[in-house]
């Protein structure tokens, strides 16, 4: 999906990705969008059991990450960025949420749960916009609060092959960073564990780019120009 009209609208605007994930940074960079990275400090201590579905849990994490950065930067700079993008990815099997493993043994536990089974990789995205002050408004008044303009998620259904203990141990000991939900990355060596995947591949990798582009176009009221 071409983002040319949107990029034009965002020229000179401050766009922030509220994530330290190099995967999200790289995927968002595919668009040609100019942005800066300011990782969120939201502690991610929400109780998954307090949410009706894994989707709701991921969406709330994404929302809070984006708002934390928007409000922090507004306090620091006296003006929130024009656009802040927050995201959260979880793996769910039988409605149980698997987040980042605590250590190698926790990663082994998760891989055993996923072996030979289908699970969901859910990535939620929040787009926060900073309201534009009305012309002639009081410049002494506090700046308006940033607002969540779009909150959505994409789900990818992933099926693992039957994994042997030796294969799982080799994977865990391979040096792959243990910083991913479910203990594996679909776009890295973890792809060797996957028999098939249905849905948004980039969403499973951490950022649903196609949906994001469509949402951003809708928010900014841009129409597709000929390329």
Tab-separated table of C-alpha atoms in Angstrom:
chain	number	residue	atom	x	y	z
A	1	UNK	CA	0.000	0.000	0.000
A	2	UNK	CA	1.520	3.320	-1.085
A	3	UNK	CA	2.028	5.827	1.724
A	4	UNK	CA	3.068	8.718	-0.515
A	5	UNK	CA	0.099	11.002	0.385
A	6	UNK	CA	0.517	10.244	4.099
A	7	UNK	CA	4.259	10.913	4.013
A	8	UNK	CA	3.487	14.252	2.413
A	9	UNK	CA	1.070	15.110	5.207
A	10	UNK	CA	3.630	14.151	7.850
A	11	UNK	CA	6.501	16.120	6.354
A	12	UNK	CA	7.962	18.312	9.089
A	13	UNK	CA	5.914	16.565	11.792
A	14	UNK	CA	7.391	14.717	14.751
A	15	UNK	CA	6.652	10.975	14.565
A	16	UNK	CA	7.805	8.685	17.388
A	17	UNK	CA	7.959	4.895	17.659
A	18	UNK	CA	7.484	4.021	21.342
A	19	UNK	CA	9.404	0.736	21.152
A	20	UNK	CA	12.972	-0.481	21.538
A	21	UNK	CA	12.296	-3.459	19.254
A	22	UNK	CA	14.716	-3.494	16.304
A	23	UNK	CA	12.188	-5.595	14.383
A	24	UNK	CA	9.485	-2.940	14.688
A	25	UNK	CA	11.961	-0.211	13.793
A	26	UNK	CA	13.026	-2.080	10.655
A	27	UNK	CA	9.473	-2.913	9.551
A	28	UNK	CA	8.216	0.645	10.052
A	29	UNK	CA	11.274	1.863	8.174
A	30	UNK	CA	10.079	-0.009	5.065
A	31	UNK	CA	7.487	2.738	4.562
A	32	UNK	CA	10.026	5.536	4.143
A	33	UNK	CA	8.408	7.306	7.087
A	34	UNK	CA	10.832	9.531	9.015
A	35	UNK	CA	10.551	8.792	12.727
A	36	UNK	CA	12.531	8.711	15.940
A	37	UNK	CA	12.661	5.908	18.498
A	38	UNK	CA	11.774	6.639	22.123
A	39	UNK	CA	11.251	3.361	24.028
A	40	UNK	CA	8.299	3.335	26.382
A	41	UNK	CA	8.902	3.150	30.126
A	42	UNK	CA	5.522	1.592	30.815
A	43	UNK	CA	6.392	-1.289	33.186
A	44	UNK	CA	4.067	-3.870	31.553
A	45	UNK	CA	2.816	-5.164	34.888
A	46	UNK	CA	-0.800	-5.655	33.848
A	47	UNK	CA	-2.363	-8.935	34.955
A	48	UNK	CA	-3.313	-10.972	31.877
A	49	UNK	CA	-6.012	-12.718	33.915
A	50	UNK	CA	-7.826	-9.391	34.281
A	51	UNK	CA	-8.608	-9.300	30.544
A	52	UNK	CA	-11.305	-11.217	28.717
A	53	UNK	CA	-9.040	-12.143	25.788
A	54	UNK	CA	-5.344	-12.007	24.851
A	55	UNK	CA	-6.316	-9.395	22.234
A	56	UNK	CA	-7.640	-7.071	24.945
A	57	UNK	CA	-4.463	-7.511	26.971
A	58	UNK	CA	-2.184	-6.720	24.023
A	59	UNK	CA	-4.279	-3.701	23.027
A	60	UNK	CA	-4.135	-2.212	26.521
A	61	UNK	CA	-0.361	-2.683	26.677
A	62	UNK	CA	0.036	-0.963	23.302
A	63	UNK	CA	-2.242	1.890	24.372
A	64	UNK	CA	-0.370	2.513	27.608
A	65	UNK	CA	3.045	2.327	25.939
A	66	UNK	CA	2.095	4.954	23.371
A	67	UNK	CA	0.446	7.279	25.892
A	68	UNK	CA	3.373	7.026	28.318
A	69	UNK	CA	5.773	8.276	25.660
A	70	UNK	CA	3.399	10.965	24.379
A	71	UNK	CA	2.790	12.366	27.870
A	72	UNK	CA	6.456	12.133	28.884
A	73	UNK	CA	7.625	13.990	25.798
A	74	UNK	CA	4.889	16.587	26.234
A	75	UNK	CA	6.093	17.250	29.802
A	76	UNK	CA	9.695	17.451	28.626
A	77	UNK	CA	9.203	19.539	25.493
A	78	UNK	CA	5.953	21.373	26.399
A	79	UNK	CA	4.390	19.773	23.337
A	80	UNK	CA	3.567	16.171	22.557
A	81	UNK	CA	4.841	14.645	19.299
A	82	UNK	CA	2.401	14.787	16.402
A	83	UNK	CA	2.201	10.983	16.156
A	84	UNK	CA	3.264	8.294	18.652
A	85	UNK	CA	3.102	4.616	17.714
A	86	UNK	CA	2.975	1.932	20.406
A	87	UNK	CA	2.824	-1.828	19.899
A	88	UNK	CA	2.668	-5.050	21.889
A	89	UNK	CA	2.985	-8.667	20.760
A	90	UNK	CA	1.810	-11.737	22.669
A	91	UNK	CA	1.629	-15.434	21.905
A	92	UNK	CA	-1.485	-17.265	23.064
A	93	UNK	CA	-2.227	-20.982	23.155
A	94	UNK	CA	-5.593	-22.146	24.508
A	95	UNK	CA	-6.140	-18.541	25.697
A	96	UNK	CA	-2.985	-18.726	27.864
A	97	UNK	CA	-0.654	-15.831	27.179
A	98	UNK	CA	3.019	-16.553	26.679
A	99	UNK	CA	5.235	-13.508	26.955
A	100	UNK	CA	9.032	-13.203	27.002
A	101	UNK	CA	10.644	-16.192	28.753
A	102	UNK	CA	12.473	-15.499	31.986
A	103	UNK	CA	15.363	-17.815	31.127
A	104	UNK	CA	16.300	-20.792	28.936
A	105	UNK	CA	14.273	-23.278	30.954
A	106	UNK	CA	11.214	-21.064	30.692
A	107	UNK	CA	11.807	-20.901	26.927
A	108	UNK	CA	11.947	-24.717	26.829
A	109	UNK	CA	8.636	-24.872	28.725
A	110	UNK	CA	7.001	-22.608	26.163
A	111	UNK	CA	8.364	-24.519	23.175
A	112	UNK	CA	7.051	-27.780	24.651
A	113	UNK	CA	3.606	-26.178	24.920
A	114	UNK	CA	3.749	-25.047	21.285
A	115	UNK	CA	5.196	-28.236	19.792
A	116	UNK	CA	2.879	-29.799	17.210
A	117	UNK	CA	0.126	-27.310	17.941
A	118	UNK	CA	-1.446	-24.177	16.545
A	119	UNK	CA	-1.168	-20.933	18.459
A	120	UNK	CA	-1.927	-17.254	17.924
A	121	UNK	CA	0.573	-14.440	17.555
A	122	UNK	CA	-1.251	-11.205	18.305
A	123	UNK	CA	0.220	-7.767	17.714
A	124	UNK	CA	-1.712	-4.715	18.860
A	125	UNK	CA	-0.908	-1.180	17.723
A	126	UNK	CA	-1.943	2.179	19.196
A	127	UNK	CA	-1.615	5.402	17.207
A	128	UNK	CA	-1.678	8.498	19.399
A	129	UNK	CA	-2.185	11.920	17.854
A	130	UNK	CA	-1.505	15.262	19.488
A	131	UNK	CA	-4.498	17.602	18.995
A	132	UNK	CA	-3.740	20.753	17.048
A	133	UNK	CA	-4.529	23.870	19.106
A	134	UNK	CA	-7.337	25.990	17.728
A	135	UNK	CA	-6.207	29.179	15.946
A	136	UNK	CA	-6.127	32.069	18.382
A	137	UNK	CA	-6.300	29.765	21.417
A	138	UNK	CA	-4.643	30.820	24.679
A	139	UNK	CA	-0.964	29.939	24.343
A	140	UNK	CA	-0.580	30.118	28.147
A	141	UNK	CA	-3.089	27.331	28.708
A	142	UNK	CA	-1.786	23.758	29.192
A	143	UNK	CA	-1.381	21.885	25.909
A	144	UNK	CA	-4.228	19.470	25.094
A	145	UNK	CA	-3.794	15.851	26.042
A	146	UNK	CA	-2.672	13.483	23.294
A	147	UNK	CA	-5.399	11.076	22.228
A	148	UNK	CA	-5.491	7.471	21.073
A	149	UNK	CA	-6.849	7.891	17.566
A	150	UNK	CA	-6.579	4.243	16.512
A	151	UNK	CA	-6.226	1.013	18.477
A	152	UNK	CA	-6.238	-2.282	16.580
A	153	UNK	CA	-4.708	-5.751	16.463
A	154	UNK	CA	-3.870	-8.425	13.930
A	155	UNK	CA	-3.760	-12.146	14.668
A	156	UNK	CA	-1.611	-14.714	12.888
A	157	UNK	CA	-2.275	-18.429	13.369
A	158	UNK	CA	0.990	-20.361	13.539
A	159	UNK	CA	1.403	-24.144	13.636
A	160	UNK	CA	4.611	-25.717	14.908
A	161	UNK	CA	5.973	-29.039	13.758
A	162	UNK	CA	6.453	-31.776	16.346
A	163	UNK	CA	9.653	-30.724	18.097
A	164	UNK	CA	12.127	-33.100	19.690
A	165	UNK	CA	13.829	-32.257	22.966
A	166	UNK	CA	17.142	-32.111	21.122
A	167	UNK	CA	15.821	-29.641	18.533
A	168	UNK	CA	14.286	-27.403	21.190
A	169	UNK	CA	17.478	-27.452	23.265
A	170	UNK	CA	19.597	-26.658	20.203
A	171	UNK	CA	17.323	-23.726	19.406
A	172	UNK	CA	17.381	-22.358	22.943
A	173	UNK	CA	21.175	-22.722	23.081
A	174	UNK	CA	21.675	-21.207	19.618
A	175	UNK	CA	22.205	-17.692	20.901
A	176	UNK	CA	18.861	-16.384	19.667
A	177	UNK	CA	17.870	-13.495	21.996
A	178	UNK	CA	15.234	-14.557	24.532
A	179	UNK	CA	13.364	-11.246	24.171
A	180	UNK	CA	10.372	-12.405	22.158
A	181	UNK	CA	6.892	-13.511	23.159
A	182	UNK	CA	6.698	-17.285	23.220
A	183	UNK	CA	10.494	-17.566	23.132
A	184	UNK	CA	10.894	-17.564	19.342
A	185	UNK	CA	10.899	-15.207	16.351
A	186	UNK	CA	9.040	-16.154	13.174
A	187	UNK	CA	11.344	-14.036	11.002
A	188	UNK	CA	14.576	-15.509	12.430
A	189	UNK	CA	15.842	-19.017	13.200
A	190	UNK	CA	12.482	-19.751	14.810
A	191	UNK	CA	10.992	-20.026	11.303
A	192	UNK	CA	12.561	-23.503	11.152
A	193	UNK	CA	10.128	-24.600	13.884
A	194	UNK	CA	7.058	-23.487	11.944
A	195	UNK	CA	5.050	-25.837	9.733
A	196	UNK	CA	2.676	-23.127	8.472
A	197	UNK	CA	1.382	-19.652	9.265
A	198	UNK	CA	-1.926	-18.045	8.319
A	199	UNK	CA	-2.393	-14.292	8.481
A	200	UNK	CA	-0.190	-11.224	8.599
A	201	UNK	CA	3.452	-12.370	8.557
A	202	UNK	CA	4.817	-8.954	9.546
A	203	UNK	CA	2.240	-8.804	12.315
A	204	UNK	CA	3.676	-12.016	13.704
A	205	UNK	CA	7.146	-10.485	13.379
A	206	UNK	CA	6.040	-7.599	15.605
A	207	UNK	CA	4.330	-4.954	13.464
A	208	UNK	CA	1.321	-5.366	11.099
A	209	UNK	CA	2.508	-2.930	8.451
A	210	UNK	CA	-0.357	-3.222	5.957
A	211	UNK	CA	-3.035	-2.566	8.581
A	212	UNK	CA	-0.965	0.280	10.053
A	213	UNK	CA	-0.718	1.984	6.653
A	214	UNK	CA	-4.469	1.710	6.116
A	215	UNK	CA	-5.222	3.077	9.585
A	216	UNK	CA	-2.809	5.974	9.150
A	217	UNK	CA	-4.315	6.874	5.775
A	218	UNK	CA	-7.780	6.871	7.320
A	219	UNK	CA	-6.696	9.075	10.222
A	220	UNK	CA	-4.984	11.658	8.064
A	221	UNK	CA	-7.702	11.713	5.423
A	222	UNK	CA	-5.221	11.002	2.629
A	223	UNK	CA	-6.215	9.436	-0.635
A	224	UNK	CA	-3.904	7.348	-2.743
A	225	UNK	CA	-2.083	9.328	-5.417
A	226	UNK	CA	-0.744	7.703	-8.567
A	227	UNK	CA	2.813	6.526	-8.021
